[in-house]
Amino acid sequence: MKVELLPFIDSSVASYQKMLSQSDKIEELRIEVQEEKDQLLIDKGIERGLKGGIEQVAMNLLRVNMPIEDIMKVTGLDENRLSELKENMR
């Protein structure tokens, strides 16, 4: 092997190692982003479940004829949403 090729080979090896290092960093970032995405989906599911539970409680209170103002205080739902729930119960 000619001596003048050694710098080229060293440079090529260094470039390859740098590319591998960047590839690892990219994979780490991809995994991190996926984990954040998964957590957002979990949080959204929890939020939907809580909302559904609150609305179920509101419907139960409507069924026992609790005053709308009291249901609003208990559930945090507004009068429009309670009216929608009441309509959907019929």
mmCIF file of N, CA, C and O in Angstrom:
data_model
loop_
_atom_site.group_PDB
_atom_site.id
_atom_site.type_symbol
_atom_site.label_atom_id
_atom_site.label_comp_id
_atom_site.label_asym_id
_atom_site.label_seq_id
_atom_site.Cartn_x
_atom_site.Cartn_y
_atom_site.Cartn_z
ATOM 1 N N MET A 1 0.858 -1.161 0.000
ATOM 2 C CA MET A 1 0.000 0.000 0.000
ATOM 3 C C MET A 1 0.906 1.226 0.000
ATOM 4 O O MET A 1 1.895 1.293 0.700
ATOM 5 N N LYS A 2 0.517 2.183 -0.784
ATOM 6 C CA LYS A 2 1.319 3.392 -0.862
ATOM 7 C C LYS A 2 1.088 4.270 0.349
ATOM 8 O O LYS A 2 -0.031 4.364 0.860
ATOM 9 N N VAL A 3 2.119 4.914 0.806
ATOM 10 C CA VAL A 3 2.081 5.752 1.987
ATOM 11 C C VAL A 3 1.139 6.939 1.791
ATOM 12 O O VAL A 3 0.459 7.362 2.723
ATOM 13 N N GLU A 4 1.027 7.459 0.565
ATOM 14 C CA GLU A 4 0.163 8.617 0.331
ATOM 15 C C GLU A 4 -1.320 8.288 0.481
ATOM 16 O O GLU A 4 -2.153 9.169 0.614
ATOM 17 N N LEU A 5 -1.708 7.040 0.515
ATOM 18 C CA LEU A 5 -3.104 6.651 0.724
ATOM 19 C C LEU A 5 -3.497 6.656 2.199
ATOM 20 O O LEU A 5 -4.684 6.702 2.522
ATOM 21 N N LEU A 6 -2.546 6.622 3.105
ATOM 22 C CA LEU A 6 -2.844 6.558 4.532
ATOM 23 C C LEU A 6 -3.672 7.748 5.023
ATOM 24 O O LEU A 6 -4.644 7.546 5.750
ATOM 25 N N PRO A 7 -3.345 8.985 4.646
ATOM 26 C CA PRO A 7 -4.198 10.095 5.088
ATOM 27 C C PRO A 7 -5.638 9.960 4.584
ATOM 28 O O PRO A 7 -6.591 10.272 5.297
ATOM 29 N N PHE A 8 -5.799 9.497 3.359
ATOM 30 C CA PHE A 8 -7.135 9.306 2.787
ATOM 31 C C PHE A 8 -7.906 8.233 3.575
ATOM 32 O O PHE A 8 -9.067 8.405 3.919
ATOM 33 N N ILE A 9 -7.232 7.145 3.905
ATOM 34 C CA ILE A 9 -7.861 6.063 4.666
ATOM 35 C C ILE A 9 -8.229 6.558 6.068
ATOM 36 O O ILE A 9 -9.340 6.325 6.548
ATOM 37 N N ASP A 10 -7.296 7.275 6.717
ATOM 38 C CA ASP A 10 -7.589 7.822 8.047
ATOM 39 C C ASP A 10 -8.781 8.759 8.008
ATOM 40 O O ASP A 10 -9.651 8.719 8.872
ATOM 41 N N SER A 11 -8.827 9.597 7.002
ATOM 42 C CA SER A 11 -9.928 10.542 6.845
ATOM 43 C C SER A 11 -11.245 9.801 6.613
ATOM 44 O O SER A 11 -12.292 10.160 7.174
ATOM 45 N N SER A 12 -11.202 8.767 5.811
ATOM 46 C CA SER A 12 -12.400 7.977 5.524
ATOM 47 C C SER A 12 -12.900 7.260 6.775
ATOM 48 O O SER A 12 -14.105 7.225 7.049
ATOM 49 N N VAL A 13 -12.001 6.705 7.553
ATOM 50 C CA VAL A 13 -12.377 6.017 8.788
ATOM 51 C C VAL A 13 -12.982 7.019 9.766
ATOM 52 O O VAL A 13 -14.013 6.751 10.406
ATOM 53 N N ALA A 14 -12.386 8.203 9.892
ATOM 54 C CA ALA A 14 -12.906 9.227 10.794
ATOM 55 C C ALA A 14 -14.301 9.665 10.354
ATOM 56 O O ALA A 14 -15.194 9.849 11.187
ATOM 57 N N SER A 15 -14.500 9.834 9.064
ATOM 58 C CA SER A 15 -15.816 10.218 8.544
ATOM 59 C C SER A 15 -16.850 9.137 8.830
ATOM 60 O O SER A 15 -17.985 9.428 9.206
ATOM 61 N N TYR A 16 -16.467 7.888 8.652
ATOM 62 C CA TYR A 16 -17.375 6.775 8.916
ATOM 63 C C TYR A 16 -17.748 6.720 10.402
ATOM 64 O O TYR A 16 -18.915 6.542 10.756
ATOM 65 N N GLN A 17 -16.757 6.913 11.271
ATOM 66 C CA GLN A 17 -17.022 6.899 12.712
ATOM 67 C C GLN A 17 -17.942 8.056 13.104
ATOM 68 O O GLN A 17 -18.835 7.897 13.934
ATOM 69 N N LYS A 18 -17.745 9.209 12.507
ATOM 70 C CA LYS A 18 -18.597 10.363 12.779
ATOM 71 C C LYS A 18 -20.030 10.076 12.333
ATOM 72 O O LYS A 18 -20.989 10.389 13.039
ATOM 73 N N MET A 19 -20.161 9.450 11.160
ATOM 74 C CA MET A 19 -21.487 9.110 10.646
ATOM 75 C C MET A 19 -22.177 8.116 11.579
ATOM 76 O O MET A 19 -23.368 8.265 11.888
ATOM 77 N N LEU A 20 -21.468 7.125 12.078
ATOM 78 C CA LEU A 20 -22.039 6.156 13.008
ATOM 79 C C LEU A 20 -22.479 6.832 14.299
ATOM 80 O O LEU A 20 -23.549 6.535 14.832
ATOM 81 N N SER A 21 -21.674 7.759 14.785
ATOM 82 C CA SER A 21 -22.014 8.495 16.002
ATOM 83 C C SER A 21 -23.285 9.309 15.803
ATOM 84 O O SER A 21 -24.164 9.336 16.662
ATOM 85 N N GLN A 22 -23.388 9.968 14.654
ATOM 86 C CA GLN A 22 -24.583 10.757 14.356
ATOM 87 C C GLN A 22 -25.796 9.852 14.194
ATOM 88 O O GLN A 22 -26.900 10.198 14.617
ATOM 89 N N SER A 23 -25.597 8.691 13.625
ATOM 90 C CA SER A 23 -26.685 7.734 13.446
ATOM 91 C C SER A 23 -27.226 7.293 14.808
ATOM 92 O O SER A 23 -28.443 7.188 15.008
ATOM 93 N N ASP A 24 -26.326 7.059 15.762
ATOM 94 C CA ASP A 24 -26.741 6.687 17.120
ATOM 95 C C ASP A 24 -27.538 7.817 17.763
ATOM 96 O O ASP A 24 -28.548 7.584 18.423
ATOM 97 N N LYS A 25 -27.069 9.062 17.577
ATOM 98 C CA LYS A 25 -27.765 10.211 18.144
ATOM 99 C C LYS A 25 -29.149 10.359 17.526
ATOM 100 O O LYS A 25 -30.118 10.664 18.228
ATOM 101 N N ILE A 26 -29.249 10.141 16.240
ATOM 102 C CA ILE A 26 -30.536 10.225 15.550
ATOM 103 C C ILE A 26 -31.488 9.172 16.094
ATOM 104 O O ILE A 26 -32.655 9.443 16.351
ATOM 105 N N GLU A 27 -31.003 7.962 16.313
ATOM 106 C CA GLU A 27 -31.843 6.894 16.860
ATOM 107 C C GLU A 27 -32.294 7.232 18.282
ATOM 108 O O GLU A 27 -33.447 7.012 18.641
ATOM 109 N N GLU A 28 -31.397 7.796 19.085
ATOM 110 C CA GLU A 28 -31.767 8.209 20.444
ATOM 111 C C GLU A 28 -32.865 9.270 20.400
ATOM 112 O O GLU A 28 -33.822 9.209 21.182
ATOM 113 N N LEU A 29 -32.720 10.229 19.495
ATOM 114 C CA LEU A 29 -33.738 11.275 19.356
ATOM 115 C C LEU A 29 -35.062 10.689 18.880
ATOM 116 O O LEU A 29 -36.132 11.080 19.347
ATOM 117 N N ARG A 30 -35.008 9.738 17.955
ATOM 118 C CA ARG A 30 -36.223 9.098 17.455
ATOM 119 C C ARG A 30 -36.951 8.389 18.597
ATOM 120 O O ARG A 30 -38.169 8.512 18.757
ATOM 121 N N ILE A 31 -36.204 7.690 19.420
ATOM 122 C CA ILE A 31 -36.790 6.980 20.562
ATOM 123 C C ILE A 31 -37.389 7.981 21.552
ATOM 124 O O ILE A 31 -38.502 7.791 22.040
ATOM 125 N N GLU A 32 -36.672 9.074 21.818
ATOM 126 C CA GLU A 32 -37.162 10.096 22.741
ATOM 127 C C GLU A 32 -38.465 10.720 22.237
ATOM 128 O O GLU A 32 -39.415 10.896 22.993
ATOM 129 N N VAL A 33 -38.500 11.025 20.949
ATOM 130 C CA VAL A 33 -39.709 11.609 20.361
ATOM 131 C C VAL A 33 -40.863 10.621 20.434
ATOM 132 O O VAL A 33 -41.989 10.990 20.769
ATOM 133 N N GLN A 34 -40.606 9.346 20.169
ATOM 134 C CA GLN A 34 -41.649 8.330 20.237
ATOM 135 C C GLN A 34 -42.192 8.201 21.656
ATOM 136 O O GLN A 34 -43.399 8.072 21.865
ATOM 137 N N GLU A 35 -41.299 8.251 22.647
ATOM 138 C CA GLU A 35 -41.734 8.164 24.039
ATOM 139 C C GLU A 35 -42.610 9.353 24.416
ATOM 140 O O GLU A 35 -43.620 9.198 25.106
ATOM 141 N N GLU A 36 -42.219 10.550 23.956
ATOM 142 C CA GLU A 36 -43.029 11.743 24.230
ATOM 143 C C GLU A 36 -44.392 11.636 23.553
ATOM 144 O O GLU A 36 -45.418 11.997 24.138
ATOM 145 N N LYS A 37 -44.391 11.126 22.335
ATOM 146 C CA LYS A 37 -45.642 10.938 21.595
ATOM 147 C C LYS A 37 -46.544 9.941 22.323
ATOM 148 O O LYS A 37 -47.749 10.176 22.481
ATOM 149 N N ASP A 38 -45.968 8.850 22.788
ATOM 150 C CA ASP A 38 -46.733 7.847 23.526
ATOM 151 C C ASP A 38 -47.326 8.446 24.803
ATOM 152 O O ASP A 38 -48.486 8.195 25.130
ATOM 153 N N GLN A 39 -46.528 9.253 25.514
ATOM 154 C CA GLN A 39 -47.011 9.866 26.746
ATOM 155 C C GLN A 39 -48.157 10.828 26.462
ATOM 156 O O GLN A 39 -49.131 10.884 27.216
ATOM 157 N N LEU A 40 -48.064 11.582 25.367
ATOM 158 C CA LEU A 40 -49.150 12.487 24.992
ATOM 159 C C LEU A 40 -50.434 11.709 24.707
ATOM 160 O O LEU A 40 -51.524 12.133 25.104
ATOM 161 N N LEU A 41 -50.308 10.572 24.038
ATOM 162 C CA LEU A 41 -51.483 9.734 23.764
ATOM 163 C C LEU A 41 -52.083 9.190 25.056
ATOM 164 O O LEU A 41 -53.307 9.153 25.211
ATOM 165 N N ILE A 42 -51.233 8.789 25.983
ATOM 166 C CA ILE A 42 -51.715 8.297 27.277
ATOM 167 C C ILE A 42 -52.444 9.420 28.011
ATOM 168 O O ILE A 42 -53.542 9.222 28.535
ATOM 169 N N ASP A 43 -51.817 10.599 28.040
ATOM 170 C CA ASP A 43 -52.432 11.743 28.716
ATOM 171 C C ASP A 43 -53.787 12.095 28.096
ATOM 172 O O ASP A 43 -54.750 12.384 28.808
ATOM 173 N N LYS A 44 -53.841 12.038 26.768
ATOM 174 C CA LYS A 44 -55.096 12.342 26.077
ATOM 175 C C LYS A 44 -56.162 11.299 26.419
ATOM 176 O O LYS A 44 -57.324 11.632 26.642
ATOM 177 N N GLY A 45 -55.765 10.047 26.500
ATOM 178 C CA GLY A 45 -56.702 8.988 26.872
ATOM 179 C C GLY A 45 -57.226 9.166 28.287
ATOM 180 O O GLY A 45 -58.419 8.989 28.551
ATOM 181 N N ILE A 46 -56.333 9.538 29.187
ATOM 182 C CA ILE A 46 -56.750 9.782 30.571
ATOM 183 C C ILE A 46 -57.732 10.943 30.619
ATOM 184 O O ILE A 46 -58.763 10.879 31.296
ATOM 185 N N GLU A 47 -57.404 12.002 29.889
ATOM 186 C CA GLU A 47 -58.290 13.177 29.851
ATOM 187 C C GLU A 47 -59.674 12.806 29.314
ATOM 188 O O GLU A 47 -60.693 13.213 29.880
ATOM 189 N N ARG A 48 -59.707 12.007 28.256
ATOM 190 C CA ARG A 48 -61.000 11.576 27.700
ATOM 191 C C ARG A 48 -61.779 10.733 28.706
ATOM 192 O O ARG A 48 -62.987 10.859 28.836
ATOM 193 N N GLY A 49 -61.056 9.855 29.401
ATOM 194 C CA GLY A 49 -61.706 9.015 30.392
ATOM 195 C C GLY A 49 -62.292 9.826 31.535
ATOM 196 O O GLY A 49 -63.417 9.584 31.977
ATOM 197 N N LEU A 50 -61.538 10.805 31.990
ATOM 198 C CA LEU A 50 -62.039 11.662 33.064
ATOM 199 C C LEU A 50 -63.256 12.451 32.609
ATOM 200 O O LEU A 50 -64.247 12.558 33.338
ATOM 201 N N LYS A 51 -63.172 12.977 31.389
ATOM 202 C CA LYS A 51 -64.303 13.747 30.861
ATOM 203 C C LYS A 51 -65.537 12.855 30.759
ATOM 204 O O LYS A 51 -66.645 13.257 31.136
ATOM 205 N N GLY A 52 -65.344 11.639 30.258
ATOM 206 C CA GLY A 52 -66.467 10.705 30.145
ATOM 207 C C GLY A 52 -67.055 10.372 31.503
ATOM 208 O O GLY A 52 -68.277 10.282 31.658
ATOM 209 N N GLY A 53 -66.188 10.208 32.501
ATOM 210 C CA GLY A 53 -66.661 9.913 33.854
ATOM 211 C C GLY A 53 -67.447 11.071 34.442
ATOM 212 O O GLY A 53 -68.503 10.876 35.060
ATOM 213 N N ILE A 54 -66.948 12.279 34.230
ATOM 214 C CA ILE A 54 -67.649 13.470 34.721
ATOM 215 C C ILE A 54 -69.008 13.594 34.048
ATOM 216 O O ILE A 54 -70.018 13.879 34.711
ATOM 217 N N GLU A 55 -69.057 13.341 32.760
ATOM 218 C CA GLU A 55 -70.331 13.430 32.045
ATOM 219 C C GLU A 55 -71.295 12.344 32.497
ATOM 220 O O GLU A 55 -72.496 12.568 32.583
ATOM 221 N N GLN A 56 -70.765 11.170 32.819
ATOM 222 C CA GLN A 56 -71.619 10.097 33.331
ATOM 223 C C GLN A 56 -72.209 10.488 34.682
ATOM 224 O O GLN A 56 -73.395 10.276 34.939
ATOM 225 N N VAL A 57 -71.404 11.074 35.549
ATOM 226 C CA VAL A 57 -71.899 11.553 36.839
ATOM 227 C C VAL A 57 -72.969 12.612 36.615
ATOM 228 O O VAL A 57 -74.032 12.593 37.264
ATOM 229 N N ALA A 58 -72.712 13.535 35.683
ATOM 230 C CA ALA A 58 -73.690 14.589 35.391
ATOM 231 C C ALA A 58 -75.014 13.983 34.927
ATOM 232 O O ALA A 58 -76.091 14.420 35.365
ATOM 233 N N MET A 59 -74.953 12.974 34.067
ATOM 234 C CA MET A 59 -76.193 12.334 33.596
ATOM 235 C C MET A 59 -76.926 11.658 34.751
ATOM 236 O O MET A 59 -78.153 11.738 34.841
ATOM 237 N N ASN A 60 -76.177 11.022 35.645
ATOM 238 C CA ASN A 60 -76.817 10.399 36.809
ATOM 239 C C ASN A 60 -77.503 11.446 37.682
ATOM 240 O O ASN A 60 -78.617 11.220 38.172
ATOM 241 N N LEU A 61 -76.852 12.578 37.861
ATOM 242 C CA LEU A 61 -77.447 13.642 38.669
ATOM 243 C C LEU A 61 -78.674 14.242 37.975
ATOM 244 O O LEU A 61 -79.657 14.598 38.638
ATOM 245 N N LEU A 62 -78.608 14.335 36.650
ATOM 246 C CA LEU A 62 -79.778 14.809 35.900
ATOM 247 C C LEU A 62 -80.951 13.835 36.073
ATOM 248 O O LEU A 62 -82.099 14.259 36.212
ATOM 249 N N ARG A 63 -80.646 12.545 36.080
ATOM 250 C CA ARG A 63 -81.699 11.528 36.224
ATOM 251 C C ARG A 63 -82.417 11.630 37.569
ATOM 252 O O ARG A 63 -83.593 11.320 37.668
ATOM 253 N N VAL A 64 -81.684 12.060 38.597
ATOM 254 C CA VAL A 64 -82.323 12.181 39.914
ATOM 255 C C VAL A 64 -82.831 13.601 40.155
ATOM 256 O O VAL A 64 -83.170 13.959 41.281
ATOM 257 N N ASN A 65 -82.876 14.362 39.055
ATOM 258 C CA ASN A 65 -83.433 15.724 39.072
ATOM 259 C C ASN A 65 -82.722 16.697 40.003
ATOM 260 O O ASN A 65 -83.342 17.567 40.605
ATOM 261 N N MET A 66 -81.418 16.560 40.114
ATOM 262 C CA MET A 66 -80.655 17.551 40.877
ATOM 263 C C MET A 66 -80.695 18.861 40.092
ATOM 264 O O MET A 66 -80.645 18.843 38.852
ATOM 265 N N PRO A 67 -80.775 19.989 40.751
ATOM 266 C CA PRO A 67 -80.802 21.274 40.056
ATOM 267 C C PRO A 67 -79.544 21.484 39.202
ATOM 268 O O PRO A 67 -78.433 21.128 39.613
ATOM 269 N N ILE A 68 -79.751 22.045 38.012
ATOM 270 C CA ILE A 68 -78.667 22.273 37.051
ATOM 271 C C ILE A 68 -77.519 23.060 37.698
ATOM 272 O O ILE A 68 -76.350 22.737 37.493
ATOM 273 N N GLU A 69 -77.850 24.076 38.472
ATOM 274 C CA GLU A 69 -76.810 24.896 39.102
ATOM 275 C C GLU A 69 -75.913 24.050 40.003
ATOM 276 O O GLU A 69 -74.688 24.241 40.042
ATOM 277 N N ASP A 70 -76.513 23.117 40.721
ATOM 278 C CA ASP A 70 -75.732 22.242 41.602
ATOM 279 C C ASP A 70 -74.863 21.291 40.786
ATOM 280 O O ASP A 70 -73.707 21.034 41.137
ATOM 281 N N ILE A 71 -75.419 20.777 39.691
ATOM 282 C CA ILE A 71 -74.643 19.865 38.827
ATOM 283 C C ILE A 71 -73.461 20.615 38.232
ATOM 284 O O ILE A 71 -72.353 20.083 38.135
ATOM 285 N N MET A 72 -73.681 21.868 37.848
ATOM 286 C CA MET A 72 -72.597 22.682 37.294
ATOM 287 C C MET A 72 -71.480 22.848 38.327
ATOM 288 O O MET A 72 -70.298 22.739 37.992
ATOM 289 N N LYS A 73 -71.845 23.085 39.576
ATOM 290 C CA LYS A 73 -70.850 23.244 40.638
ATOM 291 C C LYS A 73 -70.076 21.955 40.885
ATOM 292 O O LYS A 73 -68.860 21.957 41.067
ATOM 293 N N VAL A 74 -70.798 20.843 40.882
ATOM 294 C CA VAL A 74 -70.181 19.548 41.183
ATOM 295 C C VAL A 74 -69.262 19.084 40.055
ATOM 296 O O VAL A 74 -68.158 18.591 40.311
ATOM 297 N N THR A 75 -69.709 19.234 38.802
ATOM 298 C CA THR A 75 -68.976 18.667 37.670
ATOM 299 C C THR A 75 -68.057 19.645 36.958
ATOM 300 O O THR A 75 -67.129 19.223 36.263
ATOM 301 N N GLY A 76 -68.364 20.935 37.074
ATOM 302 C CA GLY A 76 -67.591 21.923 36.314
ATOM 303 C C GLY A 76 -68.061 22.075 34.881
ATOM 304 O O GLY A 76 -67.481 22.832 34.110
ATOM 305 N N LEU A 77 -69.119 21.333 34.516
ATOM 306 C CA LEU A 77 -69.665 21.443 33.168
ATOM 307 C C LEU A 77 -70.552 22.686 33.088
ATOM 308 O O LEU A 77 -71.154 23.092 34.074
ATOM 309 N N ASP A 78 -70.620 23.269 31.877
ATOM 310 C CA ASP A 78 -71.475 24.447 31.735
ATOM 311 C C ASP A 78 -72.906 24.031 31.389
ATOM 312 O O ASP A 78 -73.195 22.864 31.098
ATOM 313 N N GLU A 79 -73.786 25.009 31.427
ATOM 314 C CA GLU A 79 -75.214 24.744 31.218
ATOM 315 C C GLU A 79 -75.491 24.179 29.826
ATOM 316 O O GLU A 79 -76.333 23.285 29.673
ATOM 317 N N ASN A 80 -74.764 24.665 28.831
ATOM 318 C CA ASN A 80 -74.961 24.157 27.465
ATOM 319 C C ASN A 80 -74.632 22.666 27.375
ATOM 320 O O ASN A 80 -75.370 21.888 26.763
ATOM 321 N N ARG A 81 -73.497 22.260 27.979
ATOM 322 C CA ARG A 81 -73.114 20.842 27.920
ATOM 323 C C ARG A 81 -74.116 19.981 28.677
ATOM 324 O O ARG A 81 -74.475 18.895 28.227
ATOM 325 N N LEU A 82 -74.605 20.480 29.805
ATOM 326 C CA LEU A 82 -75.600 19.724 30.553
ATOM 327 C C LEU A 82 -76.896 19.588 29.751
ATOM 328 O O LEU A 82 -77.529 18.527 29.774
ATOM 329 N N SER A 83 -77.268 20.627 29.027
ATOM 330 C CA SER A 83 -78.463 20.551 28.181
ATOM 331 C C SER A 83 -78.280 19.510 27.084
ATOM 332 O O SER A 83 -79.196 18.745 26.782
ATOM 333 N N GLU A 84 -77.082 19.478 26.500
ATOM 334 C CA GLU A 84 -76.795 18.470 25.460
ATOM 335 C C GLU A 84 -76.900 17.061 26.046
ATOM 336 O O GLU A 84 -77.473 16.160 25.419
ATOM 337 N N LEU A 85 -76.322 16.867 27.208
ATOM 338 C CA LEU A 85 -76.376 15.550 27.849
ATOM 339 C C LEU A 85 -77.815 15.152 28.148
ATOM 340 O O LEU A 85 -78.212 14.005 27.927
ATOM 341 N N LYS A 86 -78.584 16.107 28.624
ATOM 342 C CA LYS A 86 -79.992 15.835 28.956
ATOM 343 C C LYS A 86 -80.768 15.436 27.696
ATOM 344 O O LYS A 86 -81.560 14.499 27.725
ATOM 345 N N GLU A 87 -80.486 16.125 26.586
ATOM 346 C CA GLU A 87 -81.155 15.798 25.305
ATOM 347 C C GLU A 87 -80.781 14.399 24.853
ATOM 348 O O GLU A 87 -81.618 13.653 24.363
ATOM 349 N N ASN A 88 -79.526 14.053 24.999
ATOM 350 C CA ASN A 88 -79.048 12.733 24.550
ATOM 351 C C ASN A 88 -79.566 11.591 25.408
ATOM 352 O O ASN A 88 -79.558 10.434 24.989
ATOM 353 N N MET A 89 -80.032 11.902 26.612
ATOM 354 C CA MET A 89 -80.580 10.876 27.496
ATOM 355 C C MET A 89 -81.975 10.439 27.051
ATOM 356 O O MET A 89 -82.426 9.377 27.398
ATOM 357 N N ARG A 90 -82.652 11.268 26.295
ATOM 358 C CA ARG A 90 -84.037 10.961 25.904
ATOM 359 C C ARG A 90 -84.114 9.979 24.794
ATOM 360 O O ARG A 90 -83.337 9.665 24.060
#
